[in-house]
mmCIF file of C-alpha atoms and ligand atoms in Angstrom:
data_model
loop_
_atom_site.group_PDB
_atom_site.id
_atom_site.type_symbol
_atom_site.label_atom_id
_atom_site.label_comp_id
_atom_site.label_asym_id
_atom_site.label_seq_id
_atom_site.Cartn_x
_atom_site.Cartn_y
_atom_site.Cartn_z
ATOM 1 C CA MET C 1 0.745 1.209 -6.703
ATOM 2 C CA PRO C 2 4.451 1.653 -5.907
ATOM 3 C CA PHE C 3 4.524 -0.865 -3.050
ATOM 4 C CA GLU C 4 2.746 -4.168 -3.121
ATOM 5 C CA ILE C 5 2.934 -7.249 -0.924
ATOM 6 C CA ILE C 6 2.220 -10.292 -3.042
ATOM 7 C CA ARG C 7 2.206 -14.018 -2.629
ATOM 8 C CA ALA C 8 4.235 -15.519 -5.465
ATOM 9 C CA ASP C 9 7.258 -17.488 -6.573
ATOM 10 C CA ILE C 10 9.803 -14.740 -7.151
ATOM 11 C CA THR C 11 11.413 -16.600 -10.052
ATOM 12 C CA THR C 12 8.266 -16.149 -12.133
ATOM 13 C CA LEU C 13 8.048 -12.373 -11.854
ATOM 14 C CA LYS C 14 8.574 -10.210 -14.905
ATOM 15 C CA VAL C 15 10.226 -7.246 -13.249
ATOM 16 C CA ASP C 16 13.439 -5.377 -13.973
ATOM 17 C CA ALA C 17 15.188 -6.986 -10.999
ATOM 18 C CA ILE C 18 14.596 -9.667 -8.405
ATOM 19 C CA VAL C 19 16.597 -9.792 -5.205
ATOM 20 C CA ASN C 20 18.277 -13.016 -4.166
ATOM 21 C CA ALA C 21 18.775 -13.928 -0.510
ATOM 22 C CA ALA C 22 22.189 -15.482 -1.122
ATOM 23 C CA ASN C 23 25.018 -16.592 1.156
ATOM 24 C CA THR C 24 28.438 -14.912 1.384
ATOM 25 C CA SER C 25 29.990 -17.145 -1.292
ATOM 26 C CA LEU C 26 27.342 -16.156 -3.873
ATOM 27 C CA LEU C 27 27.808 -19.613 -5.317
ATOM 28 C CA GLY C 28 24.277 -20.854 -4.797
ATOM 29 C CA GLY C 29 22.447 -22.467 -1.910
ATOM 30 C CA GLY C 30 19.011 -23.665 -0.866
ATOM 31 C CA GLY C 31 15.704 -21.857 -0.504
ATOM 32 C CA VAL C 32 15.069 -18.881 -2.738
ATOM 33 C CA ASP C 33 18.744 -18.864 -3.803
ATOM 34 C CA GLY C 34 18.471 -22.411 -5.150
ATOM 35 C CA ALA C 35 15.183 -21.609 -6.893
ATOM 36 C CA ILE C 36 16.677 -18.516 -8.567
ATOM 37 C CA HIS C 37 19.763 -20.377 -9.791
ATOM 38 C CA LYS C 38 17.622 -23.197 -11.096
ATOM 39 C CA ALA C 39 15.327 -20.852 -13.017
ATOM 40 C CA ALA C 40 18.131 -18.599 -14.289
ATOM 41 C CA GLY C 41 20.227 -21.518 -15.595
ATOM 42 C CA PRO C 42 23.968 -22.302 -15.225
ATOM 43 C CA LYS C 43 25.078 -18.945 -16.642
ATOM 44 C CA LEU C 44 24.060 -17.311 -13.392
ATOM 45 C CA LEU C 45 26.596 -19.308 -11.415
ATOM 46 C CA GLU C 46 29.264 -18.463 -14.010
ATOM 47 C CA ALA C 47 28.420 -14.777 -13.593
ATOM 48 C CA CYS C 48 28.607 -15.070 -9.794
ATOM 49 C CA LYS C 49 32.011 -16.769 -9.648
ATOM 50 C CA PRO C 50 34.157 -13.718 -10.466
ATOM 51 C CA LEU C 51 32.257 -11.486 -8.021
ATOM 52 C CA GLY C 52 34.351 -12.632 -5.057
ATOM 53 C CA GLY C 53 31.427 -13.215 -2.731
ATOM 54 C CA CYS C 54 29.539 -10.571 -0.795
ATOM 55 C CA VAL C 55 29.443 -9.418 2.809
ATOM 56 C CA VAL C 56 26.328 -9.386 4.985
ATOM 57 C CA GLY C 57 24.094 -6.387 4.295
ATOM 58 C CA GLN C 58 25.684 -5.607 0.906
ATOM 59 C CA CYS C 59 24.686 -6.386 -2.701
ATOM 60 C CA LYS C 60 26.099 -7.457 -6.057
ATOM 61 C CA LEU C 61 24.355 -7.379 -9.423
ATOM 62 C CA THR C 62 24.197 -9.905 -12.267
ATOM 63 C CA LYS C 63 21.984 -10.390 -15.264
ATOM 64 C CA GLY C 64 18.872 -12.543 -14.921
ATOM 65 C CA PHE C 65 19.761 -14.923 -17.795
ATOM 66 C CA ASP C 66 16.822 -17.332 -18.247
ATOM 67 C CA LEU C 67 14.683 -15.573 -15.654
ATOM 68 C CA PRO C 68 11.851 -13.280 -16.755
ATOM 69 C CA ALA C 69 13.639 -10.593 -14.680
ATOM 70 C CA LYS C 70 16.449 -8.662 -16.397
ATOM 71 C CA TYR C 71 18.705 -8.554 -13.335
ATOM 72 C CA VAL C 72 19.347 -10.337 -10.075
ATOM 73 C CA ILE C 73 20.554 -8.325 -7.123
ATOM 74 C CA HIS C 74 22.294 -10.731 -4.764
ATOM 75 C CA THR C 75 22.326 -9.742 -1.138
ATOM 76 C CA VAL C 76 23.396 -11.576 1.999
ATOM 77 C CA GLY C 77 21.043 -11.407 4.934
ATOM 78 C CA PRO C 78 22.081 -11.801 8.572
ATOM 79 C CA ILE C 79 21.734 -15.086 10.412
ATOM 80 C CA TRP C 80 19.335 -14.582 13.339
ATOM 81 C CA GLN C 81 21.143 -14.969 16.644
ATOM 82 C CA GLY C 82 18.508 -13.677 19.017
ATOM 83 C CA GLY C 83 18.388 -10.076 17.869
ATOM 84 C CA ASN C 84 21.254 -8.495 19.768
ATOM 85 C CA SER C 85 23.962 -8.933 17.170
ATOM 86 C CA GLY C 86 22.974 -6.166 14.766
ATOM 87 C CA GLU C 87 20.687 -8.451 12.746
ATOM 88 C CA GLY C 88 18.078 -5.699 12.327
ATOM 89 C CA GLU C 89 20.617 -3.171 10.977
ATOM 90 C CA HIS C 90 22.059 -5.767 8.620
ATOM 91 C CA LEU C 91 18.662 -6.701 7.284
ATOM 92 C CA LEU C 92 17.770 -3.048 6.839
ATOM 93 C CA SER C 93 21.025 -2.576 4.956
ATOM 94 C CA CYS C 94 20.185 -5.453 2.568
ATOM 95 C CA TYR C 95 16.993 -3.698 1.488
ATOM 96 C CA ALA C 96 18.494 -0.218 1.456
ATOM 97 C CA THR C 97 21.616 -1.100 -0.549
ATOM 98 C CA ALA C 98 19.589 -3.158 -3.018
ATOM 99 C CA LEU C 99 17.271 -0.201 -3.574
ATOM 100 C CA GLU C 100 20.185 2.210 -4.026
ATOM 101 C CA LEU C 101 21.827 -0.155 -6.504
ATOM 102 C CA ALA C 102 18.529 -0.503 -8.368
ATOM 103 C CA LYS C 103 18.167 3.251 -8.467
ATOM 104 C CA ASP C 104 21.707 3.679 -9.890
ATOM 105 C CA ARG C 105 20.843 1.178 -12.609
ATOM 106 C CA LYS C 106 17.586 3.009 -13.382
ATOM 107 C CA ILE C 107 15.601 -0.090 -12.482
ATOM 108 C CA GLU C 108 11.890 0.671 -12.442
ATOM 109 C CA SER C 109 10.497 -2.470 -10.834
ATOM 110 C CA ILE C 110 12.013 -4.775 -8.236
ATOM 111 C CA ALA C 111 10.856 -7.755 -6.191
ATOM 112 C CA PHE C 112 12.271 -8.754 -2.811
ATOM 113 C CA PRO C 113 11.848 -12.063 -1.025
ATOM 114 C CA LEU C 114 11.630 -12.002 2.756
ATOM 115 C CA ILE C 115 15.408 -12.019 3.179
ATOM 116 C CA SER C 116 16.784 -14.095 6.079
ATOM 117 C CA THR C 117 13.412 -15.505 7.087
ATOM 118 C CA GLY C 118 14.083 -19.049 5.866
ATOM 119 C CA ALA C 119 17.226 -20.958 6.775
ATOM 120 C CA TYR C 120 18.652 -17.858 8.492
ATOM 121 C CA GLY C 121 15.779 -17.837 10.994
ATOM 122 C CA PHE C 122 14.904 -14.127 11.172
ATOM 123 C CA PRO C 123 11.382 -13.694 12.689
ATOM 124 C CA LYS C 124 9.010 -13.045 9.816
ATOM 125 C CA ASP C 125 6.870 -10.327 11.380
ATOM 126 C CA LEU C 126 9.931 -8.295 12.344
ATOM 127 C CA ALA C 127 11.451 -8.845 8.900
ATOM 128 C CA ILE C 128 8.267 -7.600 7.230
ATOM 129 C CA THR C 129 8.218 -4.497 9.436
ATOM 130 C CA ILE C 130 11.858 -3.716 8.643
ATOM 131 C CA ALA C 131 11.355 -4.302 4.917
ATOM 132 C CA SER C 132 8.194 -2.140 4.826
ATOM 133 C CA ASN C 133 9.916 0.706 6.662
ATOM 134 C CA VAL C 134 12.914 0.798 4.351
ATOM 135 C CA ILE C 135 10.699 0.618 1.282
ATOM 136 C CA ARG C 136 8.382 3.317 2.569
ATOM 137 C CA ASN C 137 11.298 5.682 3.289
ATOM 138 C CA PHE C 138 12.797 5.021 -0.108
ATOM 139 C CA LEU C 139 9.521 5.784 -1.883
ATOM 140 C CA ILE C 140 9.278 9.217 -0.293
ATOM 141 C CA ASP C 141 11.959 10.480 -2.663
ATOM 142 C CA ASN C 142 11.984 7.897 -5.421
ATOM 143 C CA ASP C 143 9.639 6.366 -7.977
ATOM 144 C CA MET C 144 9.912 2.621 -8.310
ATOM 145 C CA MET C 145 7.515 -0.334 -8.345
ATOM 146 C CA ILE C 146 8.514 -2.475 -5.382
ATOM 147 C CA TYR C 147 7.124 -5.911 -4.572
ATOM 148 C CA LEU C 148 7.637 -7.728 -1.314
ATOM 149 C CA VAL C 149 7.124 -11.386 -2.098
ATOM 150 C CA VAL C 150 5.721 -13.690 0.530
ATOM 151 C CA PHE C 151 6.189 -17.304 -0.442
ATOM 152 C CA ASP C 152 4.585 -19.545 2.146
ATOM 153 C CA ARG C 153 0.978 -19.243 3.156
ATOM 154 C CA ASP C 154 1.586 -18.865 6.862
ATOM 155 C CA ALA C 155 4.588 -16.541 6.532
ATOM 156 C CA PHE C 156 2.477 -13.530 7.012
ATOM 157 C CA LYS C 157 1.114 -13.192 10.488
ATOM 158 C CA LEU C 158 -0.071 -10.056 12.207
ATOM 159 C CA SER C 159 0.757 -9.571 15.844
ATOM 160 C CA GLN C 160 -1.600 -11.516 18.059
ATOM 161 C CA SER C 161 -3.194 -8.401 19.535
ATOM 162 C CA ARG C 162 -3.811 -6.653 16.218
ATOM 163 C CA HIS C 163 -5.270 -9.785 14.720
ATOM 164 C CA ALA C 164 -7.556 -10.345 17.702
ATOM 165 C CA SER C 165 -8.714 -6.742 17.783
ATOM 166 C CA ILE C 166 -9.616 -6.653 14.082
ATOM 167 C CA LYS C 167 -11.207 -10.059 14.188
ATOM 168 C CA ALA C 168 -13.391 -8.923 17.107
ATOM 169 C CA TYR C 169 -14.348 -5.751 15.225
ATOM 170 C CA ILE C 170 -15.358 -7.767 12.172
ATOM 171 C CA ASP C 171 -17.380 -10.208 14.273
ATOM 172 C CA ASP C 172 -19.136 -7.399 16.149
ATOM 173 C CA HIS C 173 -20.019 -5.371 13.090
ATOM 174 C CA PHE C 174 -20.578 -7.952 10.428
ATOM 175 C CA VAL C 175 -24.097 -7.783 9.100
ATOM 176 C CA ASP C 176 -25.514 -10.211 6.652
ATOM 177 C CA GLU C 177 -26.551 -8.124 3.648
ATOM 178 C CA HIS C 178 -29.988 -9.675 3.471
ATOM 179 C CA HIS C 179 -30.802 -8.764 7.039
ATOM 180 C CA ASP C 180 -29.366 -5.277 7.049
ATOM 181 C CA HIS C 181 -32.150 -2.754 6.755
ATOM 182 C CA ARG C 182 -30.046 0.094 7.989
ATOM 183 C CA ARG C 183 -29.432 3.007 5.720
ATOM 184 C CA GLN C 184 -26.730 2.436 3.137
ATOM 185 C CA TYR C 185 -25.309 5.245 1.081
ATOM 186 C CA ASN C 186 -25.343 3.372 -2.131
ATOM 187 C CA SER C 187 -27.319 5.730 -4.279
ATOM 188 C CA VAL C 188 -25.525 8.583 -5.876
ATOM 189 C CA ASP C 189 -28.514 10.880 -5.406
ATOM 190 C CA ASP C 190 -28.622 10.793 -1.640
ATOM 191 C CA GLU C 191 -28.755 14.537 -1.671
ATOM 192 C CA ALA C 192 -29.224 15.256 2.022
ATOM 193 C CA PHE C 193 -26.219 13.231 2.864
ATOM 194 C CA VAL C 194 -24.094 14.830 0.185
ATOM 195 C CA THR C 195 -25.075 18.325 1.264
ATOM 196 C CA TYR C 196 -24.348 17.464 4.863
ATOM 197 C CA SER C 197 -20.920 16.193 3.966
ATOM 198 C CA ILE C 198 -20.090 19.155 1.803
ATOM 199 C CA ASN C 199 -21.157 21.555 4.501
ATOM 200 C CA LYS C 200 -18.945 19.723 6.910
ATOM 201 C CA MET C 201 -16.126 19.824 4.455
ATOM 202 C CA ILE C 202 -16.413 23.529 3.819
ATOM 203 C CA TYR C 203 -17.435 24.858 7.178
ATOM 204 C CA LYS C 204 -15.967 22.459 9.663
ATOM 205 C CA GLU C 205 -12.776 21.272 8.069
ATOM 206 C CA ALA C 206 -11.614 24.708 7.048
ATOM 207 C CA PRO C 207 -12.885 26.960 9.835
ATOM 208 C CA ASP C 208 -10.401 29.714 9.240
ATOM 209 C CA LYS C 209 -10.543 29.773 5.500
ATOM 210 C CA SER C 210 -12.947 32.638 5.092
ATOM 211 C CA ILE C 211 -13.233 32.401 1.333
ATOM 212 C CA LYS C 212 -14.366 28.838 1.639
ATOM 213 C CA LYS C 213 -16.859 29.815 4.317
ATOM 214 C CA GLN C 214 -18.483 32.357 2.064
ATOM 215 C CA ARG C 215 -19.193 30.032 -0.780
ATOM 216 C CA SER C 216 -22.720 30.606 -2.006
ATOM 217 C CA LEU C 217 -25.451 28.047 -2.148
ATOM 218 C CA ASN C 218 -24.900 27.866 -5.872
ATOM 219 C CA ASP C 219 -21.342 26.800 -5.321
ATOM 220 C CA VAL C 220 -22.485 24.060 -3.015
ATOM 221 C CA LEU C 221 -25.078 22.887 -5.500
ATOM 222 C CA ASP C 222 -22.428 22.892 -8.176
ATOM 223 C CA GLN C 223 -20.337 20.692 -5.963
ATOM 224 C CA LEU C 224 -23.148 18.188 -5.737
ATOM 225 C CA GLU C 225 -22.247 17.335 -9.285
ATOM 226 C CA ASP C 226 -18.592 16.851 -8.517
ATOM 227 C CA THR C 227 -16.972 13.887 -10.167
ATOM 228 C CA PHE C 228 -14.541 11.819 -8.150
ATOM 229 C CA SER C 229 -11.576 13.663 -9.583
ATOM 230 C CA GLU C 230 -13.046 17.098 -8.813
ATOM 231 C CA ARG C 231 -13.999 16.111 -5.309
ATOM 232 C CA LEU C 232 -10.593 14.596 -4.654
ATOM 233 C CA LEU C 233 -8.855 17.806 -5.683
ATOM 234 C CA ARG C 234 -11.265 19.781 -3.542
ATOM 235 C CA TRP C 235 -10.451 17.611 -0.533
ATOM 236 C CA ILE C 236 -6.729 18.027 -1.149
ATOM 237 C CA ASP C 237 -7.309 21.762 -1.132
ATOM 238 C CA VAL C 238 -9.532 21.738 1.946
ATOM 239 C CA LYS C 239 -7.093 19.560 3.886
ATOM 240 C CA GLU C 240 -4.283 21.860 2.794
ATOM 241 C CA ARG C 241 -2.167 19.059 1.397
ATOM 242 C CA THR C 242 -0.035 18.953 -1.703
ATOM 243 C CA ASP C 243 -0.765 16.565 -4.570
ATOM 244 C CA VAL C 244 2.559 14.779 -4.092
ATOM 245 C CA GLU C 245 2.000 14.304 -0.395
ATOM 246 C CA VAL C 246 -1.387 12.781 -1.049
ATOM 247 C CA TYR C 247 -0.546 10.451 -3.904
ATOM 248 C CA LYS C 248 2.590 9.190 -2.130
ATOM 249 C CA ARG C 249 0.636 8.490 1.036
ATOM 250 C CA ALA C 250 -2.045 6.801 -1.063
ATOM 251 C CA ASN C 251 0.592 4.515 -2.610
ATOM 252 C CA ILE C 252 -0.402 5.797 -6.054
ATOM 253 C CA ASP C 253 2.289 6.480 -8.621
ATOM 254 C CA ARG C 254 2.751 9.869 -10.260
ATOM 255 C CA LYS C 255 1.486 8.745 -13.682
ATOM 256 C CA HIS C 256 -1.687 7.296 -12.225
ATOM 257 C CA PHE C 257 -2.308 10.473 -10.261
ATOM 258 C CA SER C 258 -1.783 12.695 -13.336
ATOM 259 C CA LYS C 259 -4.319 10.580 -15.163
ATOM 260 C CA ILE C 260 -6.842 11.103 -12.371
ATOM 261 C CA ARG C 261 -6.051 14.804 -12.214
ATOM 262 C CA GLY C 262 -6.323 15.270 -15.964
ATOM 263 C CA ASP C 263 -9.515 13.317 -16.498
ATOM 264 C CA LYS C 264 -12.530 14.859 -14.874
ATOM 265 C CA PHE C 265 -14.539 11.699 -15.449
ATOM 266 C CA TYR C 266 -11.902 9.264 -14.211
ATOM 267 C CA LYS C 267 -13.538 6.275 -12.560
ATOM 268 C CA PRO C 268 -11.264 4.905 -9.850
ATOM 269 C CA SER C 269 -11.422 1.398 -8.472
ATOM 270 C CA LYS C 270 -12.938 1.218 -5.015
ATOM 271 C CA ALA C 271 -9.494 0.436 -3.568
ATOM 272 C CA THR C 272 -7.999 3.536 -5.178
ATOM 273 C CA ALA C 273 -10.799 5.766 -3.923
ATOM 274 C CA ILE C 274 -10.315 4.410 -0.393
ATOM 275 C CA ALA C 275 -6.537 4.837 -0.623
ATOM 276 C CA PHE C 276 -7.080 8.547 -1.231
ATOM 277 C CA ALA C 277 -9.495 8.785 1.684
ATOM 278 C CA ILE C 278 -6.841 7.220 3.915
ATOM 279 C CA ALA C 279 -4.099 9.459 2.552
ATOM 280 C CA LEU C 280 -6.260 12.504 3.266
ATOM 281 C CA GLU C 281 -7.086 11.194 6.742
ATOM 282 C CA LEU C 282 -10.798 11.554 6.078
ATOM 283 C CA ASN C 283 -13.165 10.537 8.843
ATOM 284 C CA ARG C 284 -16.074 8.174 8.255
ATOM 285 C CA ASP C 285 -18.514 10.761 6.894
ATOM 286 C CA GLU C 286 -15.867 12.377 4.746
ATOM 287 C CA THR C 287 -14.788 9.005 3.398
ATOM 288 C CA ASP C 288 -18.396 8.195 2.529
ATOM 289 C CA ASP C 289 -18.611 11.538 0.757
ATOM 290 C CA LEU C 290 -15.552 10.907 -1.403
ATOM 291 C CA LEU C 291 -16.522 7.311 -2.180
ATOM 292 C CA LEU C 292 -20.011 8.362 -3.154
ATOM 293 C CA THR C 293 -18.709 10.500 -6.005
ATOM 294 C CA ALA C 294 -17.256 7.324 -7.488
ATOM 295 C CA GLY C 295 -20.429 5.320 -6.771
ATOM 296 C CA TYR C 296 -19.011 3.304 -3.862
ATOM 297 C CA ALA C 297 -19.934 2.783 -0.219
ATOM 298 C CA LEU C 298 -18.510 0.900 2.742
ATOM 299 C CA SER C 299 -20.851 -1.775 3.967
ATOM 300 C CA ASN C 300 -20.960 -3.997 7.022
ATOM 301 C CA SER C 301 -21.379 -7.093 4.952
ATOM 302 C CA ASN C 302 -17.869 -7.755 3.797
ATOM 303 C CA LYS C 303 -14.533 -8.133 5.526
ATOM 304 C CA PHE C 304 -12.655 -5.705 3.296
ATOM 305 C CA ASP C 305 -15.032 -2.831 4.072
ATOM 306 C CA LEU C 306 -15.042 -3.651 7.778
ATOM 307 C CA ILE C 307 -11.256 -3.634 7.985
ATOM 308 C CA ILE C 308 -11.214 -0.191 6.328
ATOM 309 C CA LYS C 309 -13.849 1.050 8.761
ATOM 310 C CA TYR C 310 -11.856 -0.310 11.682
ATOM 311 C CA PHE C 311 -8.791 1.704 10.709
ATOM 312 C CA ILE C 312 -10.730 4.885 9.986
ATOM 313 C CA GLU C 313 -12.517 4.655 13.333
ATOM 314 C CA LYS C 314 -9.215 4.103 15.098
ATOM 315 C CA GLN C 315 -7.732 6.989 13.083
ATOM 316 C CA ILE C 316 -4.904 4.794 11.895
ATOM 317 C CA TYR C 317 -4.190 6.300 8.507
ATOM 318 C CA ASP C 318 -1.096 4.376 7.582
ATOM 319 C CA LEU C 319 -1.651 2.672 4.268
ATOM 320 C CA TYR C 320 1.196 0.214 4.784
ATOM 321 C CA THR C 321 -0.257 -0.998 8.063
ATOM 322 C CA ILE C 322 -3.699 -1.261 6.491
ATOM 323 C CA ASN C 323 -2.363 -3.197 3.510
ATOM 324 C CA GLU C 324 -0.453 -5.584 5.755
ATOM 325 C CA THR C 325 -3.682 -6.250 7.599
ATOM 326 C CA LEU C 326 -5.709 -6.688 4.411
ATOM 327 C CA PHE C 327 -3.068 -9.102 3.161
ATOM 328 C CA ALA C 328 -3.178 -11.090 6.384
ATOM 329 C CA PHE C 329 -6.973 -11.347 6.100
ATOM 330 C CA GLU C 330 -6.600 -12.382 2.455
ATOM 331 C CA GLN C 331 -8.344 -9.303 1.135
ATOM 332 C CA PRO C 332 -7.393 -7.177 -1.887
ATOM 333 C CA LEU C 333 -4.948 -4.379 -1.090
ATOM 334 C CA LEU C 334 -5.522 -0.646 -1.403
ATOM 335 C CA ALA C 335 -4.626 1.366 -4.528
HETATM 336 P P1 ADP L 1 17.648 -17.064 4.041
HETATM 337 O O1 ADP L 1 18.818 -18.007 4.044
HETATM 338 O O2 ADP L 1 18.041 -15.635 3.758
HETATM 339 O O3 ADP L 1 16.778 -17.214 5.233
HETATM 340 P P2 ADP L 1 15.805 -18.614 2.392
HETATM 341 O O4 ADP L 1 15.882 -18.829 0.910
HETATM 342 O O5 ADP L 1 16.005 -19.822 3.254
HETATM 343 O O6 ADP L 1 16.863 -17.451 2.706
HETATM 344 O O7 ADP L 1 14.427 -17.946 2.778
HETATM 345 C C1 ADP L 1 14.111 -16.597 2.554
HETATM 346 C C2 ADP L 1 12.638 -16.468 2.247
HETATM 347 O O8 ADP L 1 12.410 -16.759 0.885
HETATM 348 C C3 ADP L 1 11.752 -17.391 3.055
HETATM 349 O O9 ADP L 1 10.667 -16.647 3.597
HETATM 350 C C4 ADP L 1 11.258 -18.397 2.029
HETATM 351 O O10 ADP L 1 9.936 -18.823 2.329
HETATM 352 C C5 ADP L 1 11.251 -17.547 0.789
HETATM 353 N N1 ADP L 1 11.305 -18.280 -0.490
HETATM 354 C C6 ADP L 1 11.783 -19.526 -0.757
HETATM 355 N N2 ADP L 1 11.631 -19.800 -2.061
HETATM 356 C C7 ADP L 1 11.047 -18.711 -2.639
HETATM 357 C C8 ADP L 1 10.606 -18.382 -3.956
HETATM 358 N N3 ADP L 1 10.756 -19.231 -4.976
HETATM 359 N N4 ADP L 1 10.037 -17.161 -4.164
HETATM 360 C C9 ADP L 1 9.893 -16.287 -3.149
HETATM 361 N N5 ADP L 1 10.276 -16.538 -1.893
HETATM 362 C C10 ADP L 1 10.846 -17.730 -1.627
#
């Protein structure tokens, strides 16, 4: 999972680099800066002294000393002045230059705090959006494990309207498991359903692919035995996507994807299976079809499943947005 939003104390993370939200002097301060200096020990300050400070939006690198992280990338975020003084561009630059520096140093894992959102007063929701966008763009062409660390419990708030809309969806659709007698696709041998989905996949989703149209009944029956990995590859083919496109959109790293590709009997976690469904922009039936091959189903009796259903029904297939929402509702993230 190349991008993860986590709630943690950044000084405890065992990653190649953590990012410090420092001030222009680089000589220590409060907030996350103070915590990093405290955990890294006095050698960090000694290493910072000869650096000559740092300008807003730029970065400087030191070792991590007593921290579990090997390096600290010090950046200086903008002070919020209402939003019309280039604060957004400066914040974007903090994330972008830190990622470029990390890339130059061949850093494989990095953790960012929510730069500028403490003493510097940058609105947290806007900061999270900016950070997510920079990280997402970076990951299109690069492989790195990137954590966005949210420290305080209430730091992470969705916009009022999104929160209300999802909350209403959950309330409307939530069904207590014990009272839900509606059909659930939990059994792997729900043959009618599988056949229906496969037919849809072959005949509806690829209307102009004549070879696919002419598949014989035997082929279809063969497909009934598809494992998750086989069915995933088939969907990638049917949706005319490339592997890279799909695993990037699913927030799955290359190694993990090769493992899935190379192991016919790979058993994904439910979150991973759903991440692929989202990346492939599968509709509800198609998602059920893919999940079924891994033995999973989406139910109406838990929040996580309902949030996924909400996004699929709204055709919002952006994994970052979905993960932000899952995080806000204190649910596990995808992939
Ligand atoms: P700035 O001056 O850039 O606003 P702050 O350190 O005041 O920097 O705050 C930046 C963010 O870091 C805030 O969201 C704050 O909650 C968070 N933060 C503070 N301490 C830690 C920590 N130990 N780990 C991760 N995040 C932290």
